[in-house]
Amino acid sequence: CHLIHYLRLSHHLIVLNYLICTFDKLKSVSSEDIKITDAVFDGVEVRVFEPPAKRDERLKRSVVYIHGGGWALASARTSLYNNLCRIMAESLNAVVVSVEYRLVPEVCFPEQFHDAVRATKHFLQPDVLAEYSVDPSRIAISGDSAGGNLAAAVCQQLSKDEHLTIRPKLQALIYPVLQAFDFNTPSYQQNMNMPVLPRYVMINYWIDYFNGNYDLAHSLLINNHTALDVGQALSFRGRLNWTSLLPSSFKKNYKPVIQTTGKAEIIQEIPALLDVRAVPLLAENETLQLQPKTYILTCENDVLRDDGVMYAKRLENAGVEVTLDHFDDCFHGCMIFTIWPTDFSAGIQTRNSYIKWLDENL
């Protein structure tokens, strides 16, 4: 794929996603257990999973789910996410709305964010909830990886919308990516070469999301964009101080990487690096105080581990009830790998824990 991109035959992400979806995309196939339909919510495609109505049951709970894939890959219709959402709908007896937001390179930030907000706000309308027999007081927003980023950003946006009459009861974030401020947190240093999501791949996902230049990758890797002389970043530094936000068991013997002099032009070229709609971990405390009860799942073998742990701590400090569900022996992306030939015990373990929390709290 990178050779194809280098030769300018096509964007490598288009080719990669084409291969993924060609071999994996499923049609909308309903069964006796779950009705699956494709719909459009305010211009955004969604896939809706509906369990059958039970006797004497009036309203169901619901989960709005946003898939991962670096804002560039996968689909609500691939077998991995189709299977996850079907099992969620069955296990929770809940209506699951899986958002099919547009991807890089077709669109870049903030369009993925806008798609997720539009689809969610459309679903939260009283008449739409009534159409799907959903209880307005029992709705969760959830997502994994880049979808966890979008879920957190959507929750923050909804919490500040004074015109919204129905708000989510919960947010559940699965190994979310939440910041592009510091690519040298302990988990980024510890797992820099970890398969599935090495550090350089995550940095490239950010660059693609922001429609930036790959030539900036090395400067981002050594935190030149948030050096002490980069004035735009100064006000955010206290919101992402991992030396105070992480427990000692995660900090270990790692040292902060803070450049004295850097490149302010990086932030000028890519201002979204400090836009809270893209990096929810940098939100101000006043916004965090408005967030719903929260579940965050993290994995030890994941560069994004500390993103989730720091967000949990900041939410907790802001007075939000948080469950941090950490798995020492699991890796980034594991929760969707529950189907042969990638039916890993880590996937079953994390998925069961996630669904159990939703069942007990939604």
PDB file of C-alpha atoms in Angstrom, residues 2 31 45 47 63 131 136 214 220 224 239 263 308 345:
ATOM      1  CA  HIS A   2       2.829   2.403   0.821  1.00  0.00           C
ATOM      2  CA  SER A  31     -32.244 -12.947  11.610  1.00  0.00           C
ATOM      3  CA  GLU A  45     -25.200   6.416   7.043  1.00  0.00           C
ATOM      4  CA  ARG A  47     -26.551   0.485  10.627  1.00  0.00           C
ATOM      5  CA  VAL A  63     -25.966   2.279  22.409  1.00  0.00           C
ATOM      6  CA  GLU A 131     -39.681   5.094  16.253  1.00  0.00           C
ATOM      7  CA  PRO A 136     -34.547   8.401  26.293  1.00  0.00           C
ATOM      8  CA  TYR A 214       4.344  13.278   6.508  1.00  0.00           C
ATOM      9  CA  LEU A 220       5.864  15.194  16.195  1.00  0.00           C
ATOM     10  CA  ASN A 224       8.742  19.563  18.800  1.00  0.00           C
ATOM     11  CA  ARG A 239      -4.007  19.344  31.319  1.00  0.00           C
ATOM     12  CA  LYS A 263       8.785  24.370  15.912  1.00  0.00           C
ATOM     13  CA  GLY A 308      -7.282   6.446  28.502  1.00  0.00           C
ATOM     14  CA  SER A 345      -9.087 -14.928  24.227  1.00  0.00           C
TER      15      SER A 345
END
